[in-house]
Structure formats: C-alpha cells, structure tokens
Amino acid sequence: MTGASPASRRSVLGLSHFIGETSEEFDWTLTLDVPADKKQILNNQRAESVTLFLTEEHGLPVEWIRHRPQGPLAEKRPKIRLGGDAVTVGVPDPEASGELLASLGFERSDSSWVLRSRLFRSLSLHLDRDPDESPRPKVDDRGLTSISLLVKDLDAVAKTLPLLAHQEFSLDGVTKEIAFFSGEGLLLEFLMVKRRSREGSR
Amino acid sequence: MDRAEIVAVVQEFFKNEVDHADVVQDDTDLIEAGVLDSLLMVMLIGHCEERLDIELDPEDLTEDNFRSLSTIVDFISSQA
C-alpha cells in the first residue's frame, strides 16, 4: 500500500503549513465536523468538531486547532524546529518509513529524509530520527504537532496511501480539500486547493 | 497556443484573485514582492489548466517558473 508511486511523488508540491493544538482563545475562523475516522487522529473519541485559526510563527503559516469537547492537553516537547531555510520534524524512525517518504518525494540525506519544496525551493523539510517520539502520533498535544503538505492531486496520493478523514471546506472564499495519513510514526495532512468561489469574501 | 491567449488568462487570474494586481509589471518578482504564495500558485496552476485546457507537468512547477508574469507565460507557452 505504501509502494513508491510516481503519481503521488509528482503530486506533492511542498510544505503548506504546520498544525498545532492550543488552549488559547483565538477568534476561531472555521468550525469543521469530525468524521468518525478523525477521532483517532485527534485522540479524542468524543470530539464533535474542530475549530481552526490561522497565524504565523517565524514567517511560516500555522493552523491552530482545538477540538471540542476538549480533553486535557499534554505539553509537547519541541517536535518541530524552525531555523533558517530548514524545518526539522522529529519522527521515531524515518528509515522505517523510507519507502513511504520516497513515494511522496522525500530524499535521503545523511541522517534525514528531506523534502525540498518545488514551489518554494528555499525551504526544505527535514525529518530527523527522534526515538522519543510516539510511533502513533496524534494531534492531542499542546504545541506544533503535525505538518500539512500541499498537493496538486489528492486522488493521486490516495492511490498510494490509505488516507483518513477526507473533508472539503471553504475558507476566505477558497475551497480546500484535506485528508490525513497516520501510520509508521507519521501524521501528515494533505491539502489540495481548489477554486476560489465567485461569491468569495476577498 | 497563442501567447496572447496565455497572457490574457494569466492576467485574468491576477485581476480576479490577487490584491493590488495593478502594480504588478511583467518583470515584477512576484515572490519577493509577496504577491504570490504557494496557495495562490496552486490556484493559478488550476486556473490555467482549466482555461487553456492543458495539463502542466508537476515536475516543472518550480519557483523559477513562477517568478514573474513573464516567466509564467514563458513556462506555460513551453508546455502548451
């Protein structure tokens, strides 16, 4: 199911944004229902909805989320480190996920697996080994916990990976489609941007 | 495909989707100027594919090809 696929490798355009869980009171801009298979990703079987708020950290977009009802949040160690033109994410065993990562366009570089953004070449995403990370990552920790990859064709990725929690929504007049992969110590969101609606808010 | 047709389609996108599109010149660095971000690039790709009935090779969707209006039109012309 995770064999290398030229279609999915060609479809991933690069890092879109980070995903973080917070208990801060933002002016939440969007509420999404939680389908049954998303409860596992959120680590909250009682979750009924997720609220989203977009902000920037170090010039990079972050999508803060809060699921409701909200359980107690653990403080997350810095899983995601931002520095210069590189973003480093700790994962338990990137070597074990090598085939999957290669199918998404990551390349092995020393001890990391690296995704060089095709559209923003100056920014690279590094997955480094961190044995203290959970092999079954979930969103339910306070802090930056996951990454979202921008894709050209979500269907092409779905042919390679078993994607969960497929949802479509509109934000600021732009229709977006998202789906998640959770497994092999990785939690990834895939985002496809569709048309701006004519009655959009811009 | 006629280059003027490509220019018109790209300009249509900028007019409808990009703030302050009127200050964008043919050689304005769209990334340095903060005019295009990755989401807008993906929307522009979809717009051009739909309006020009083409499919752009994902391998060629690079920052350099989306640097300015001129490079965008050159890139699409080479793909059409």
PDB file of C-alpha atoms in Angstrom:
ATOM      1  CA  MET A   1       0.000   0.000   0.000  1.00  0.00           C
ATOM      2  CA  THR A   2       2.939   2.285   0.535  1.00  0.00           C
ATOM      3  CA  GLY A   3       4.978   1.386  -2.515  1.00  0.00           C
ATOM      4  CA  ALA A   4       6.674   4.195  -4.393  1.00  0.00           C
ATOM      5  CA  SER A   5       4.296   5.860  -6.798  1.00  0.00           C
ATOM      6  CA  PRO A   6       5.425   8.352  -9.400  1.00  0.00           C
ATOM      7  CA  ALA A   7       1.929   9.842  -9.356  1.00  0.00           C
ATOM      8  CA  SER A   8       1.989  10.732  -5.661  1.00  0.00           C
ATOM      9  CA  ARG A   9       5.638  11.811  -5.764  1.00  0.00           C
ATOM     10  CA  ARG A  10       4.842  14.231  -8.549  1.00  0.00           C
ATOM     11  CA  SER A  11       1.749  15.432  -6.769  1.00  0.00           C
ATOM     12  CA  VAL A  12       3.350  16.691  -3.539  1.00  0.00           C
ATOM     13  CA  LEU A  13       4.385  20.309  -4.069  1.00  0.00           C
ATOM     14  CA  GLY A  14       5.875  21.014  -0.661  1.00  0.00           C
ATOM     15  CA  LEU A  15       5.128  22.112   2.868  1.00  0.00           C
ATOM     16  CA  SER A  16       1.896  24.061   3.213  1.00  0.00           C
ATOM     17  CA  HIS A  17       1.747  24.808   6.934  1.00  0.00           C
ATOM     18  CA  PHE A  18       2.113  23.443  10.432  1.00  0.00           C
ATOM     19  CA  ILE A  19      -0.686  22.174  12.592  1.00  0.00           C
ATOM     20  CA  GLY A  20      -0.746  22.890  16.294  1.00  0.00           C
ATOM     21  CA  GLU A  21      -3.041  22.301  19.215  1.00  0.00           C
ATOM     22  CA  THR A  22      -3.617  25.161  21.604  1.00  0.00           C
ATOM     23  CA  SER A  23      -5.795  26.116  24.509  1.00  0.00           C
ATOM     24  CA  GLU A  24      -5.567  29.823  23.737  1.00  0.00           C
ATOM     25  CA  GLU A  25      -8.743  31.698  22.953  1.00  0.00           C
ATOM     26  CA  PHE A  26      -8.348  32.762  19.359  1.00  0.00           C
ATOM     27  CA  ASP A  27     -11.008  34.353  17.222  1.00  0.00           C
ATOM     28  CA  TRP A  28     -11.685  30.971  15.639  1.00  0.00           C
ATOM     29  CA  THR A  29     -12.484  31.361  11.986  1.00  0.00           C
ATOM     30  CA  LEU A  30     -13.767  27.961  10.947  1.00  0.00           C
ATOM     31  CA  THR A  31     -15.515  25.009  12.518  1.00  0.00           C
ATOM     32  CA  LEU A  32     -15.372  21.560  10.960  1.00  0.00           C
ATOM     33  CA  ASP A  33     -17.321  18.476  11.895  1.00  0.00           C
ATOM     34  CA  VAL A  34     -15.274  15.482  12.974  1.00  0.00           C
ATOM     35  CA  PRO A  35     -15.918  12.321  10.966  1.00  0.00           C
ATOM     36  CA  ALA A  36     -15.535   9.047  12.833  1.00  0.00           C
ATOM     37  CA  ASP A  37     -12.087   8.282  11.440  1.00  0.00           C
ATOM     38  CA  LYS A  38     -10.757  11.686  12.521  1.00  0.00           C
ATOM     39  CA  LYS A  39     -11.403  10.992  16.201  1.00  0.00           C
ATOM     40  CA  GLN A  40      -8.396   8.672  16.203  1.00  0.00           C
ATOM     41  CA  ILE A  41      -6.119  11.375  14.802  1.00  0.00           C
ATOM     42  CA  LEU A  42      -7.383  13.823  17.395  1.00  0.00           C
ATOM     43  CA  ASN A  43      -7.010  11.280  20.198  1.00  0.00           C
ATOM     44  CA  ASN A  44     -10.494  12.195  21.372  1.00  0.00           C
ATOM     45  CA  GLN A  45     -13.316   9.757  20.723  1.00  0.00           C
ATOM     46  CA  ARG A  46     -15.800  12.336  21.993  1.00  0.00           C
ATOM     47  CA  ALA A  47     -14.659  15.067  19.576  1.00  0.00           C
ATOM     48  CA  GLU A  48     -17.592  16.547  17.727  1.00  0.00           C
ATOM     49  CA  SER A  49     -15.976  19.491  15.975  1.00  0.00           C
ATOM     50  CA  VAL A  50     -12.644  21.188  15.322  1.00  0.00           C
ATOM     51  CA  THR A  51     -12.137  24.929  15.258  1.00  0.00           C
ATOM     52  CA  LEU A  52      -9.318  26.451  13.230  1.00  0.00           C
ATOM     53  CA  PHE A  53      -7.347  29.662  13.363  1.00  0.00           C
ATOM     54  CA  LEU A  54      -4.508  30.638  11.031  1.00  0.00           C
ATOM     55  CA  THR A  55      -1.498  32.589  12.212  1.00  0.00           C
ATOM     56  CA  GLU A  56       2.236  32.804  11.510  1.00  0.00           C
ATOM     57  CA  GLU A  57       5.234  31.674  13.513  1.00  0.00           C
ATOM     58  CA  HIS A  58       8.654  32.771  12.265  1.00  0.00           C
ATOM     59  CA  GLY A  59       7.051  33.752   8.967  1.00  0.00           C
ATOM     60  CA  LEU A  60       5.563  30.323   8.398  1.00  0.00           C
ATOM     61  CA  PRO A  61       1.838  29.627   8.469  1.00  0.00           C
ATOM     62  CA  VAL A  62       0.387  27.684  11.377  1.00  0.00           C
ATOM     63  CA  GLU A  63      -3.100  26.297  11.606  1.00  0.00           C
ATOM     64  CA  TRP A  64      -4.027  26.191  15.271  1.00  0.00           C
ATOM     65  CA  ILE A  65      -6.803  23.829  16.160  1.00  0.00           C
ATOM     66  CA  ARG A  66      -8.944  22.977  19.118  1.00  0.00           C
ATOM     67  CA  HIS A  67     -11.312  20.107  19.203  1.00  0.00           C
ATOM     68  CA  ARG A  68     -14.483  20.151  21.203  1.00  0.00           C
ATOM     69  CA  PRO A  69     -15.151  18.813  23.670  1.00  0.00           C
ATOM     70  CA  GLN A  70     -11.538  19.272  24.615  1.00  0.00           C
ATOM     71  CA  GLY A  71      -9.696  16.882  26.882  1.00  0.00           C
ATOM     72  CA  PRO A  72      -6.642  17.738  28.997  1.00  0.00           C
ATOM     73  CA  LEU A  73      -3.651  18.690  26.868  1.00  0.00           C
ATOM     74  CA  ALA A  74      -0.131  17.499  27.480  1.00  0.00           C
ATOM     75  CA  GLU A  75       2.689  19.990  26.925  1.00  0.00           C
ATOM     76  CA  LYS A  76       4.574  18.942  23.826  1.00  0.00           C
ATOM     77  CA  ARG A  77       8.333  18.956  23.624  1.00  0.00           C
ATOM     78  CA  PRO A  78       9.522  20.875  20.569  1.00  0.00           C
ATOM     79  CA  LYS A  79       8.801  18.292  17.929  1.00  0.00           C
ATOM     80  CA  ILE A  80       9.083  20.843  15.147  1.00  0.00           C
ATOM     81  CA  ARG A  81      12.098  23.138  14.974  1.00  0.00           C
ATOM     82  CA  LEU A  82      12.271  26.146  12.700  1.00  0.00           C
ATOM     83  CA  GLY A  83      15.603  27.551  11.665  1.00  0.00           C
ATOM     84  CA  GLY A  84      16.870  29.427   8.653  1.00  0.00           C
ATOM     85  CA  ASP A  85      15.687  27.794   5.482  1.00  0.00           C
ATOM     86  CA  ALA A  86      15.015  24.435   7.096  1.00  0.00           C
ATOM     87  CA  VAL A  87      12.188  22.984   9.133  1.00  0.00           C
ATOM     88  CA  THR A  88      13.049  19.903  11.167  1.00  0.00           C
ATOM     89  CA  VAL A  89      10.458  17.482  12.461  1.00  0.00           C
ATOM     90  CA  GLY A  90      11.269  14.661  14.857  1.00  0.00           C
ATOM     91  CA  VAL A  91       9.802  11.285  13.939  1.00  0.00           C
ATOM     92  CA  PRO A  92      10.508   7.962  15.655  1.00  0.00           C
ATOM     93  CA  ASP A  93      12.133   6.115  12.782  1.00  0.00           C
ATOM     94  CA  PRO A  94      12.249   7.799   9.383  1.00  0.00           C
ATOM     95  CA  GLU A  95      14.336   4.930   7.982  1.00  0.00           C
ATOM     96  CA  ALA A  96      11.471   2.537   8.616  1.00  0.00           C
ATOM     97  CA  SER A  97       9.192   4.930   6.696  1.00  0.00           C
ATOM     98  CA  GLY A  98      11.713   5.401   3.891  1.00  0.00           C
ATOM     99  CA  GLU A  99       9.679   3.732   1.180  1.00  0.00           C
ATOM    100  CA  LEU A 100       6.631   5.784   2.066  1.00  0.00           C
ATOM    101  CA  LEU A 101       8.621   9.013   2.244  1.00  0.00           C
ATOM    102  CA  ALA A 102      10.264   8.320  -1.109  1.00  0.00           C
ATOM    103  CA  SER A 103       6.817   7.838  -2.610  1.00  0.00           C
ATOM    104  CA  LEU A 104       5.990  11.384  -1.525  1.00  0.00           C
ATOM    105  CA  GLY A 105       9.139  12.908  -2.994  1.00  0.00           C
ATOM    106  CA  PHE A 106      11.379  12.915   0.098  1.00  0.00           C
ATOM    107  CA  GLU A 107      15.048  12.156  -0.497  1.00  0.00           C
ATOM    108  CA  ARG A 108      17.521  10.586   1.878  1.00  0.00           C
ATOM    109  CA  SER A 109      20.239  12.988   3.013  1.00  0.00           C
ATOM    110  CA  ASP A 110      22.701  11.856   5.696  1.00  0.00           C
ATOM    111  CA  SER A 111      20.553  11.012   8.698  1.00  0.00           C
ATOM    112  CA  SER A 112      17.455  12.880   7.498  1.00  0.00           C
ATOM    113  CA  TRP A 113      14.742  12.463   4.931  1.00  0.00           C
ATOM    114  CA  VAL A 114      14.328  15.790   3.152  1.00  0.00           C
ATOM    115  CA  LEU A 115      11.530  17.293   1.087  1.00  0.00           C
ATOM    116  CA  ARG A 116      12.636  20.262  -0.963  1.00  0.00           C
ATOM    117  CA  SER A 117       9.698  22.439  -1.778  1.00  0.00           C
ATOM    118  CA  ARG A 118       9.215  22.581  -5.500  1.00  0.00           C
ATOM    119  CA  LEU A 119       7.409  25.912  -5.436  1.00  0.00           C
ATOM    120  CA  PHE A 120       9.450  27.427  -2.605  1.00  0.00           C
ATOM    121  CA  ARG A 121      12.863  25.924  -3.154  1.00  0.00           C
ATOM    122  CA  SER A 122      14.481  27.905  -0.379  1.00  0.00           C
ATOM    123  CA  LEU A 123      12.565  25.994   2.278  1.00  0.00           C
ATOM    124  CA  SER A 124      13.311  22.360   2.981  1.00  0.00           C
ATOM    125  CA  LEU A 125      11.547  19.990   5.347  1.00  0.00           C
ATOM    126  CA  HIS A 126      13.783  17.577   7.259  1.00  0.00           C
ATOM    127  CA  LEU A 127      12.511  14.501   9.068  1.00  0.00           C
ATOM    128  CA  ASP A 128      15.061  13.538  11.727  1.00  0.00           C
ATOM    129  CA  ARG A 129      15.085  10.468  13.916  1.00  0.00           C
ATOM    130  CA  ASP A 130      13.786  11.065  17.427  1.00  0.00           C
ATOM    131  CA  PRO A 131      13.270   7.763  19.224  1.00  0.00           C
ATOM    132  CA  ASP A 132      11.338   9.511  21.979  1.00  0.00           C
ATOM    133  CA  GLU A 133       8.521  10.369  19.578  1.00  0.00           C
ATOM    134  CA  SER A 134       5.419   8.211  19.625  1.00  0.00           C
ATOM    135  CA  PRO A 135       5.056   5.639  16.844  1.00  0.00           C
ATOM    136  CA  ARG A 136       1.383   6.590  16.822  1.00  0.00           C
ATOM    137  CA  PRO A 137       1.382  10.409  16.822  1.00  0.00           C
ATOM    138  CA  LYS A 138      -1.849  12.243  17.493  1.00  0.00           C
ATOM    139  CA  VAL A 139      -2.844  15.857  17.397  1.00  0.00           C
ATOM    140  CA  ASP A 140      -3.811  15.982  21.057  1.00  0.00           C
ATOM    141  CA  ASP A 141      -0.702  17.650  22.489  1.00  0.00           C
ATOM    142  CA  ARG A 142      -0.230  21.352  23.071  1.00  0.00           C
ATOM    143  CA  GLY A 143       2.184  22.874  20.564  1.00  0.00           C
ATOM    144  CA  LEU A 144       3.140  22.200  16.961  1.00  0.00           C
ATOM    145  CA  THR A 145       2.352  18.587  16.314  1.00  0.00           C
ATOM    146  CA  SER A 146       1.931  17.976  12.631  1.00  0.00           C
ATOM    147  CA  ILE A 147       2.589  19.231   9.133  1.00  0.00           C
ATOM    148  CA  SER A 148       0.410  19.787   6.105  1.00  0.00           C
ATOM    149  CA  LEU A 149       1.719  19.075   2.624  1.00  0.00           C
ATOM    150  CA  LEU A 150       0.373  20.943  -0.370  1.00  0.00           C
ATOM    151  CA  VAL A 151      -0.591  18.590  -3.171  1.00  0.00           C
ATOM    152  CA  LYS A 152      -1.696  19.075  -6.733  1.00  0.00           C
ATOM    153  CA  ASP A 153      -3.808  15.932  -6.890  1.00  0.00           C
ATOM    154  CA  LEU A 154      -5.225  14.419  -3.710  1.00  0.00           C
ATOM    155  CA  ASP A 155      -6.595  11.424  -5.598  1.00  0.00           C
ATOM    156  CA  ALA A 156      -3.081  10.527  -6.758  1.00  0.00           C
ATOM    157  CA  VAL A 157      -1.878  10.477  -3.154  1.00  0.00           C
ATOM    158  CA  ALA A 158      -4.906   8.423  -2.076  1.00  0.00           C
ATOM    159  CA  LYS A 159      -3.953   5.745  -4.585  1.00  0.00           C
ATOM    160  CA  THR A 160      -0.669   5.293  -2.714  1.00  0.00           C
ATOM    161  CA  LEU A 161      -1.593   5.917   0.920  1.00  0.00           C
ATOM    162  CA  PRO A 162      -4.659   4.996   2.956  1.00  0.00           C
ATOM    163  CA  LEU A 163      -5.965   8.480   3.695  1.00  0.00           C
ATOM    164  CA  LEU A 164      -8.353   9.239   6.550  1.00  0.00           C
ATOM    165  CA  ALA A 165     -10.849  11.949   7.403  1.00  0.00           C
ATOM    166  CA  HIS A 166     -11.342  13.337   3.931  1.00  0.00           C
ATOM    167  CA  GLN A 167     -13.046  16.752   4.184  1.00  0.00           C
ATOM    168  CA  GLU A 168     -13.833  19.671   1.908  1.00  0.00           C
ATOM    169  CA  PHE A 169     -14.457  23.176   3.184  1.00  0.00           C
ATOM    170  CA  SER A 170     -14.266  26.821   2.182  1.00  0.00           C
ATOM    171  CA  LEU A 171     -12.203  29.441   3.974  1.00  0.00           C
ATOM    172  CA  ASP A 172     -11.971  33.056   2.857  1.00  0.00           C
ATOM    173  CA  GLY A 173     -13.752  32.061  -0.322  1.00  0.00           C
ATOM    174  CA  VAL A 174     -11.224  29.356  -1.229  1.00  0.00           C
ATOM    175  CA  THR A 175     -12.387  25.752  -1.386  1.00  0.00           C
ATOM    176  CA  LYS A 176      -9.925  23.283   0.083  1.00  0.00           C
ATOM    177  CA  GLU A 177      -9.800  19.521   0.392  1.00  0.00           C
ATOM    178  CA  ILE A 178      -7.876  17.777   3.150  1.00  0.00           C
ATOM    179  CA  ALA A 179      -7.143  14.190   4.165  1.00  0.00           C
ATOM    180  CA  PHE A 180      -4.750  12.625   6.657  1.00  0.00           C
ATOM    181  CA  PHE A 181      -2.270   9.793   6.748  1.00  0.00           C
ATOM    182  CA  SER A 182      -1.500   8.310  10.142  1.00  0.00           C
ATOM    183  CA  GLY A 183       0.942   5.438  10.421  1.00  0.00           C
ATOM    184  CA  GLU A 184       4.602   4.428  10.544  1.00  0.00           C
ATOM    185  CA  GLY A 185       5.207   7.125  13.138  1.00  0.00           C
ATOM    186  CA  LEU A 186       3.989   9.846  10.784  1.00  0.00           C
ATOM    187  CA  LEU A 187       0.957  12.097  10.966  1.00  0.00           C
ATOM    188  CA  LEU A 188       0.563  14.049   7.750  1.00  0.00           C
ATOM    189  CA  GLU A 189      -2.192  16.250   6.405  1.00  0.00           C
ATOM    190  CA  PHE A 190      -2.514  16.561   2.632  1.00  0.00           C
ATOM    191  CA  LEU A 191      -4.114  19.756   1.354  1.00  0.00           C
ATOM    192  CA  MET A 192      -5.416  20.455  -2.120  1.00  0.00           C
ATOM    193  CA  VAL A 193      -6.501  23.971  -3.003  1.00  0.00           C
ATOM    194  CA  LYS A 194      -9.420  24.276  -5.348  1.00  0.00           C
ATOM    195  CA  ARG A 195     -11.115  27.217  -6.952  1.00  0.00           C
ATOM    196  CA  ARG A 196     -11.945  30.480  -5.267  1.00  0.00           C
ATOM    197  CA  SER A 197     -15.706  30.741  -5.246  1.00  0.00           C
ATOM    198  CA  ARG A 198     -17.116  33.621  -7.227  1.00  0.00           C
ATOM    199  CA  GLU A 199     -19.016  34.774  -4.152  1.00  0.00           C
ATOM    200  CA  GLY A 200     -15.801  34.567  -2.097  1.00  0.00           C
ATOM    201  CA  SER A 201     -15.103  37.096   0.584  1.00  0.00           C
ATOM    202  CA  ARG A 202     -11.993  38.663  -0.914  1.00  0.00           C
TER     203      ARG A 202
ATOM    204  CA  MET B   1      -1.308  28.110 -28.497  1.00  0.00           C
ATOM    205  CA  ASP B   2      -1.275  31.832 -28.965  1.00  0.00           C
ATOM    206  CA  ARG B   3       0.957  33.659 -26.472  1.00  0.00           C
ATOM    207  CA  ALA B   4      -1.573  36.485 -26.242  1.00  0.00           C
ATOM    208  CA  GLU B   5      -4.188  33.975 -25.111  1.00  0.00           C
ATOM    209  CA  ILE B   6      -1.916  32.771 -22.310  1.00  0.00           C
ATOM    210  CA  VAL B   7      -1.187  36.343 -21.245  1.00  0.00           C
ATOM    211  CA  ALA B   8      -4.913  37.074 -21.117  1.00  0.00           C
ATOM    212  CA  VAL B   9      -5.651  34.003 -18.993  1.00  0.00           C
ATOM    213  CA  VAL B  10      -2.848  34.792 -16.534  1.00  0.00           C
ATOM    214  CA  GLN B  11      -3.877  38.422 -16.302  1.00  0.00           C
ATOM    215  CA  GLU B  12      -7.468  37.344 -15.729  1.00  0.00           C
ATOM    216  CA  PHE B  13      -6.318  35.345 -12.709  1.00  0.00           C
ATOM    217  CA  PHE B  14      -4.327  38.234 -11.282  1.00  0.00           C
ATOM    218  CA  LYS B  15      -7.175  40.650 -11.790  1.00  0.00           C
ATOM    219  CA  ASN B  16      -9.662  38.396 -10.027  1.00  0.00           C
ATOM    220  CA  GLU B  17      -7.575  36.778  -7.321  1.00  0.00           C
ATOM    221  CA  VAL B  18      -4.598  38.966  -6.414  1.00  0.00           C
ATOM    222  CA  ASP B  19      -4.688  42.066  -4.292  1.00  0.00           C
ATOM    223  CA  HIS B  20      -3.025  45.140  -5.824  1.00  0.00           C
ATOM    224  CA  ALA B  21      -2.602  43.330  -9.144  1.00  0.00           C
ATOM    225  CA  ASP B  22      -2.470  46.700 -10.875  1.00  0.00           C
ATOM    226  CA  VAL B  23       1.071  47.340  -9.572  1.00  0.00           C
ATOM    227  CA  VAL B  24       2.424  44.087 -10.988  1.00  0.00           C
ATOM    228  CA  GLN B  25       4.639  44.598 -14.010  1.00  0.00           C
ATOM    229  CA  ASP B  26       5.789  41.891 -16.413  1.00  0.00           C
ATOM    230  CA  ASP B  27       9.110  41.531 -14.618  1.00  0.00           C
ATOM    231  CA  THR B  28       7.975  42.134 -11.031  1.00  0.00           C
ATOM    232  CA  ASP B  29       9.406  39.443  -8.745  1.00  0.00           C
ATOM    233  CA  LEU B  30       6.094  38.039  -7.533  1.00  0.00           C
ATOM    234  CA  ILE B  31       7.596  36.002  -4.718  1.00  0.00           C
ATOM    235  CA  GLU B  32       9.918  38.698  -3.379  1.00  0.00           C
ATOM    236  CA  ALA B  33       7.068  41.179  -3.538  1.00  0.00           C
ATOM    237  CA  GLY B  34       4.807  38.815  -1.616  1.00  0.00           C
ATOM    238  CA  VAL B  35       2.250  38.801  -4.404  1.00  0.00           C
ATOM    239  CA  LEU B  36       2.200  35.033  -4.866  1.00  0.00           C
ATOM    240  CA  ASP B  37       2.255  32.467  -2.115  1.00  0.00           C
ATOM    241  CA  SER B  38       2.110  28.717  -2.572  1.00  0.00           C
ATOM    242  CA  LEU B  39      -1.686  28.570  -2.316  1.00  0.00           C
ATOM    243  CA  LEU B  40      -2.131  31.237  -4.973  1.00  0.00           C
ATOM    244  CA  MET B  41       0.380  29.432  -7.186  1.00  0.00           C
ATOM    245  CA  VAL B  42      -1.650  26.260  -6.970  1.00  0.00           C
ATOM    246  CA  MET B  43      -4.817  28.196  -7.762  1.00  0.00           C
ATOM    247  CA  LEU B  44      -3.074  29.842 -10.715  1.00  0.00           C
ATOM    248  CA  ILE B  45      -1.980  26.432 -11.988  1.00  0.00           C
ATOM    249  CA  GLY B  46      -5.544  25.144 -11.767  1.00  0.00           C
ATOM    250  CA  HIS B  47      -6.910  28.268 -13.440  1.00  0.00           C
ATOM    251  CA  CYS B  48      -4.510  27.999 -16.389  1.00  0.00           C
ATOM    252  CA  GLU B  49      -5.074  24.257 -16.805  1.00  0.00           C
ATOM    253  CA  GLU B  50      -8.827  24.746 -16.878  1.00  0.00           C
ATOM    254  CA  ARG B  51      -8.975  27.845 -19.055  1.00  0.00           C
ATOM    255  CA  LEU B  52      -6.306  26.704 -21.528  1.00  0.00           C
ATOM    256  CA  ASP B  53      -7.267  23.012 -21.458  1.00  0.00           C
ATOM    257  CA  ILE B  54      -3.727  21.887 -20.704  1.00  0.00           C
ATOM    258  CA  GLU B  55      -2.040  19.817 -18.012  1.00  0.00           C
ATOM    259  CA  LEU B  56       1.152  21.246 -16.569  1.00  0.00           C
ATOM    260  CA  ASP B  57       3.875  18.782 -15.618  1.00  0.00           C
ATOM    261  CA  PRO B  58       4.197  18.834 -11.809  1.00  0.00           C
ATOM    262  CA  GLU B  59       7.948  18.336 -12.141  1.00  0.00           C
ATOM    263  CA  ASP B  60       8.156  21.759 -13.746  1.00  0.00           C
ATOM    264  CA  LEU B  61       6.113  23.615 -11.139  1.00  0.00           C
ATOM    265  CA  THR B  62       9.161  25.381  -9.776  1.00  0.00           C
ATOM    266  CA  GLU B  63       9.708  28.703  -8.110  1.00  0.00           C
ATOM    267  CA  ASP B  64      11.733  29.947 -11.070  1.00  0.00           C
ATOM    268  CA  ASN B  65       8.857  29.326 -13.467  1.00  0.00           C
ATOM    269  CA  PHE B  66       6.529  31.413 -11.292  1.00  0.00           C
ATOM    270  CA  ARG B  67       8.971  34.233 -10.578  1.00  0.00           C
ATOM    271  CA  SER B  68       7.239  36.867 -12.714  1.00  0.00           C
ATOM    272  CA  LEU B  69       4.427  37.294 -15.201  1.00  0.00           C
ATOM    273  CA  SER B  70       6.967  36.895 -17.991  1.00  0.00           C
ATOM    274  CA  THR B  71       8.378  33.624 -16.679  1.00  0.00           C
ATOM    275  CA  ILE B  72       4.881  32.266 -16.040  1.00  0.00           C
ATOM    276  CA  VAL B  73       3.836  32.970 -19.622  1.00  0.00           C
ATOM    277  CA  ASP B  74       7.132  31.578 -20.965  1.00  0.00           C
ATOM    278  CA  PHE B  75       6.673  28.428 -18.898  1.00  0.00           C
ATOM    279  CA  ILE B  76       3.087  27.829 -19.990  1.00  0.00           C
ATOM    280  CA  SER B  77       3.997  28.539 -23.603  1.00  0.00           C
ATOM    281  CA  SER B  78       6.669  25.859 -23.391  1.00  0.00           C
ATOM    282  CA  GLN B  79       4.167  23.359 -22.013  1.00  0.00           C
ATOM    283  CA  ALA B  80       1.250  24.057 -24.276  1.00  0.00           C
TER     284      ALA B  80
END
